[in-house]
Short mmCIF file of C-alpha atoms and ligand atoms in Angstrom, two decimals:
data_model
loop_
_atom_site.label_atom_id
_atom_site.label_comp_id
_atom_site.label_asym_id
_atom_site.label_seq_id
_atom_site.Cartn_x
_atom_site.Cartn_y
_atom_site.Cartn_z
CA UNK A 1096 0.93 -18.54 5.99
CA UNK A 1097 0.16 -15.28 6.35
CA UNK A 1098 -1.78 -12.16 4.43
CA UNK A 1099 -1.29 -8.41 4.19
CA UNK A 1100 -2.95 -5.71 2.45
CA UNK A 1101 -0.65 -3.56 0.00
CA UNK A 1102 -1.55 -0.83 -1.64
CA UNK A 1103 0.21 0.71 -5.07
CA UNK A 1104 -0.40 4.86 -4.78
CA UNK A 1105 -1.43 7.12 -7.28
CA UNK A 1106 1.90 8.04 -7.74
CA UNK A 1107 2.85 4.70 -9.19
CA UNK A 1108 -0.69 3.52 -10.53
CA UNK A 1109 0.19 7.32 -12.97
CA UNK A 1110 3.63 6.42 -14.06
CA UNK A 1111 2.71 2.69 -14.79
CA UNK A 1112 4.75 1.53 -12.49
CA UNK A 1113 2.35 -1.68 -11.23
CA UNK A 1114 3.60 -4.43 -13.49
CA UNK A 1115 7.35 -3.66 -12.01
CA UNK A 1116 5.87 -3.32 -8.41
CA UNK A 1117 3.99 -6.32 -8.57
CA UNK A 1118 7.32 -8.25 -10.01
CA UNK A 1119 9.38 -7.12 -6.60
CA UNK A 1120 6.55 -8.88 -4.36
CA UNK A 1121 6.61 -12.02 -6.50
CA UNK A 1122 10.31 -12.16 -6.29
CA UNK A 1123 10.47 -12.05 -2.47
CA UNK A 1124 7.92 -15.31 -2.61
CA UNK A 1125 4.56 -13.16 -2.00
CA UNK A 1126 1.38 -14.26 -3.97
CA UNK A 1127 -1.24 -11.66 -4.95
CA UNK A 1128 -4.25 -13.67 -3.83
CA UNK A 1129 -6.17 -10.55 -4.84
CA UNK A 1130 -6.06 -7.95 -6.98
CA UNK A 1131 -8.10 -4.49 -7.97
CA UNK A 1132 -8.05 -1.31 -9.27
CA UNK A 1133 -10.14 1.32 -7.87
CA UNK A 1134 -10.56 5.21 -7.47
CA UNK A 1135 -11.21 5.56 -3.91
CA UNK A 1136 -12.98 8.85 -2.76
CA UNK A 1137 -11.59 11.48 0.00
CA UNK A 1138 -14.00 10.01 2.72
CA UNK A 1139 -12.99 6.66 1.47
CA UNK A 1140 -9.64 7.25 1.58
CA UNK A 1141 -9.97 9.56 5.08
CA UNK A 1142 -11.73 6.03 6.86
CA UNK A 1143 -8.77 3.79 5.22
CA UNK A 1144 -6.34 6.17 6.92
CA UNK A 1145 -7.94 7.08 10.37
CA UNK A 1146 -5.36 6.34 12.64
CA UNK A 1147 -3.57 9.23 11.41
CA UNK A 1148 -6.39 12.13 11.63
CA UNK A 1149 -4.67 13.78 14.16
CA UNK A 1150 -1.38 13.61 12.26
CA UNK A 1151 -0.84 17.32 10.31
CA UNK A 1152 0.06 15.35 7.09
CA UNK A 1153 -3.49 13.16 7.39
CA UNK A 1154 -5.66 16.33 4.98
CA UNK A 1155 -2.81 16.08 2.04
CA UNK A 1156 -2.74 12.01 2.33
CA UNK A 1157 -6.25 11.58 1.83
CA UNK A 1158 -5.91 14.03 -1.24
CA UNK A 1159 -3.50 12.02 -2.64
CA UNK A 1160 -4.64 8.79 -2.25
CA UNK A 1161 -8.03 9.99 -3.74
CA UNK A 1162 -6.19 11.72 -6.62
CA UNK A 1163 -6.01 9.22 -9.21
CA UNK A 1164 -6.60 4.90 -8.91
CA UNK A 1165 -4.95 2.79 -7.09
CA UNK A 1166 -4.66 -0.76 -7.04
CA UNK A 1167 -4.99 -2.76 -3.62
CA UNK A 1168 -3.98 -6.46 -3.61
CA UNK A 1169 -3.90 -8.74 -0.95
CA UNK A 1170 -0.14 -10.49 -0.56
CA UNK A 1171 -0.14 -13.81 0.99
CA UNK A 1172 2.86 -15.88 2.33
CA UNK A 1173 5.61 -16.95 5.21
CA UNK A 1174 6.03 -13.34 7.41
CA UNK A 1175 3.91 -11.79 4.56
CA UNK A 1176 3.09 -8.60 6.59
CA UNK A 1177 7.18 -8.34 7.43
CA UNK A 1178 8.15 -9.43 4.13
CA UNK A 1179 6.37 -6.50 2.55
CA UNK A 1180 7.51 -4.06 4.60
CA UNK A 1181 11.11 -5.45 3.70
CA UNK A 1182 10.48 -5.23 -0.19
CA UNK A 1183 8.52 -1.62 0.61
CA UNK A 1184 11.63 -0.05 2.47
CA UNK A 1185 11.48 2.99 4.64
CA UNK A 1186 8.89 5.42 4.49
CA UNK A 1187 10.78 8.08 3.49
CA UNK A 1188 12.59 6.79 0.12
CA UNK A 1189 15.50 9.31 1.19
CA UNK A 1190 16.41 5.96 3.83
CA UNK A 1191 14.74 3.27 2.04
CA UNK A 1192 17.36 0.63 1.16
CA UNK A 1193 18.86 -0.15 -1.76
CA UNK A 1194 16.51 -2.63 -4.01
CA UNK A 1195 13.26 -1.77 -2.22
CA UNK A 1196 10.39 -0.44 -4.12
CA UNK A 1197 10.76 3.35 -2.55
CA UNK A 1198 14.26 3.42 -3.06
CA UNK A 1199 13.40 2.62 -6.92
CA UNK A 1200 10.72 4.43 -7.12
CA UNK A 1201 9.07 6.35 -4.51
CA UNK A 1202 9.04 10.70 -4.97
CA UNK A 1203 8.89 11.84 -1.41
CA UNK A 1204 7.67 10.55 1.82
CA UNK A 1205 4.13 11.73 0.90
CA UNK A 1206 4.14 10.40 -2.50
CA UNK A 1207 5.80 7.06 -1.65
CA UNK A 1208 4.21 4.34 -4.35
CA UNK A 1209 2.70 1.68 -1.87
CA UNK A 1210 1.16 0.88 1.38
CA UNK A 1211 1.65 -2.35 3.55
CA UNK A 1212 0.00 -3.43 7.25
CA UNK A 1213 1.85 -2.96 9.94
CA UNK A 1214 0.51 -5.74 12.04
CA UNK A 1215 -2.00 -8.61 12.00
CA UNK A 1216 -4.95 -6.98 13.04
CA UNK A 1217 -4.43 -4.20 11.17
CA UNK A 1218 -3.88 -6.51 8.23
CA UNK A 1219 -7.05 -8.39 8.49
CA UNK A 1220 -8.79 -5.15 8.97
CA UNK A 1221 -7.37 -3.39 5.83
CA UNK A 1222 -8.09 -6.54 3.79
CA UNK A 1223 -11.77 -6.52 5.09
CA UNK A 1224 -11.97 -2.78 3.95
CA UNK A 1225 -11.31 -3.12 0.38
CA UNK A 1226 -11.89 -6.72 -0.38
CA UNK A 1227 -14.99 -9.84 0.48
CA UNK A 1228 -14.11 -13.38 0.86
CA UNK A 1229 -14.84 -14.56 -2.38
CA UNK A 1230 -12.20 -12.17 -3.91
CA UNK A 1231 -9.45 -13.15 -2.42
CA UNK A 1232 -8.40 -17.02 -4.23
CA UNK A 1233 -5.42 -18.08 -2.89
P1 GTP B 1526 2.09 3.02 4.97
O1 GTP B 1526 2.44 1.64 4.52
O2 GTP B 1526 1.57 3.87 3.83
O3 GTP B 1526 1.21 3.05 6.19
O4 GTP B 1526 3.48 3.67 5.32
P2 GTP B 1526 4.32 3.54 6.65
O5 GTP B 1526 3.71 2.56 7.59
O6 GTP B 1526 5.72 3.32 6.20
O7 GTP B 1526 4.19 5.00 7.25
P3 GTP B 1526 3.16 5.61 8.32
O8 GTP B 1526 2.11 4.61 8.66
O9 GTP B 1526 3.96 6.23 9.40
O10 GTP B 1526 2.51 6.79 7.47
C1 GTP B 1526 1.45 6.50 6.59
C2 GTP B 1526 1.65 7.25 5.30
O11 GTP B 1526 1.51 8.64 5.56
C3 GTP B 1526 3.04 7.12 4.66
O12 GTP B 1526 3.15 6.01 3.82
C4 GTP B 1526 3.13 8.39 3.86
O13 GTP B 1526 2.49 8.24 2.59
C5 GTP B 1526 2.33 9.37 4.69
N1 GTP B 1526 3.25 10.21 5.45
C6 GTP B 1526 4.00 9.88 6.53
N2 GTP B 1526 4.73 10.93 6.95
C7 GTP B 1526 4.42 11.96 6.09
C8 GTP B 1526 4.83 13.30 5.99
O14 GTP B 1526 5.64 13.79 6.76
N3 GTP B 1526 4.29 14.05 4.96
C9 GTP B 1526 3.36 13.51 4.09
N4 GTP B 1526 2.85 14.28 3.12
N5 GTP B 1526 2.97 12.25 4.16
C10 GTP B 1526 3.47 11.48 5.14
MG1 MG B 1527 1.63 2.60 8.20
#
């Protein structure tokens, strides 16, 4: 059993899209083990995100993801960390599979309605940023 840290953007958090978001994790077997809503600052958001500081998109994401709440949840289950990325599809929704939750919903690559870990240390690094042990109840 495994756990990732997903993220639903401010572009999806806006257009109320978390109830339908949520319902594509549970439906691909992934628990939310935790759950919260919170309006992150820039500097929050620049330390979440600072393996990219050197990428020319890294000023704009930070806006964004400090532009309105977002929820982050902790997923648990088999291949959770793959399994997300499956039910997240590509970055870019333009070649995100049909089904996936960018295809459906993301606006752009920028605005793209979630985050999910890439790898197990980065998971249980992510999960440590936004959430303590007693919040997650799985
Ligand atoms: P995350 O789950 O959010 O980490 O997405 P990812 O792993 O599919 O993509 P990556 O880690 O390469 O990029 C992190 C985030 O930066 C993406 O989710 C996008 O929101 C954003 N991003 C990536 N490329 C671009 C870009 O060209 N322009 C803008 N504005 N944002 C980008
Ligand atoms: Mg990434």
């Amino acid at each position: 059993i495994e756990r990732t840290l997903s993220i639903i953007k401010p572009d999806a958090t806006r257009r109320n899209l978390t109830g339908k978001i949520n319902a594509k994790f549970e439906e691909a077997g992934l628990r939310i083990v935790a759950q919260k809503r919170i309006h992150l600052t820039k500097d929050q958001a620049g330390k979440f995100y600072e393996v990219h500081k050197e990428r020319p998109f890294y000023d704009e994401l930070c806006s964004f993801m400090a532009s309105e709440p977002v929820v982050a949840q902790v997923l648990e289950g088999e291949r959770a960390i793959a399994k997300n990325r499956e039910v997240m599809g590509a970055t870019n929704p333009a070649n995100a599979a049909d089904g996936t939750i960018r295809k459906e919903f993301a606006l752009s690559v920028g605005e793209n309605s979630v985050h999910g870990s890439d790898a197990p240390e980065t998971a249980a690094q992510e999960i440590s940023f936004f959430f303590a042990g007693l919040e997650i109840v799985g």
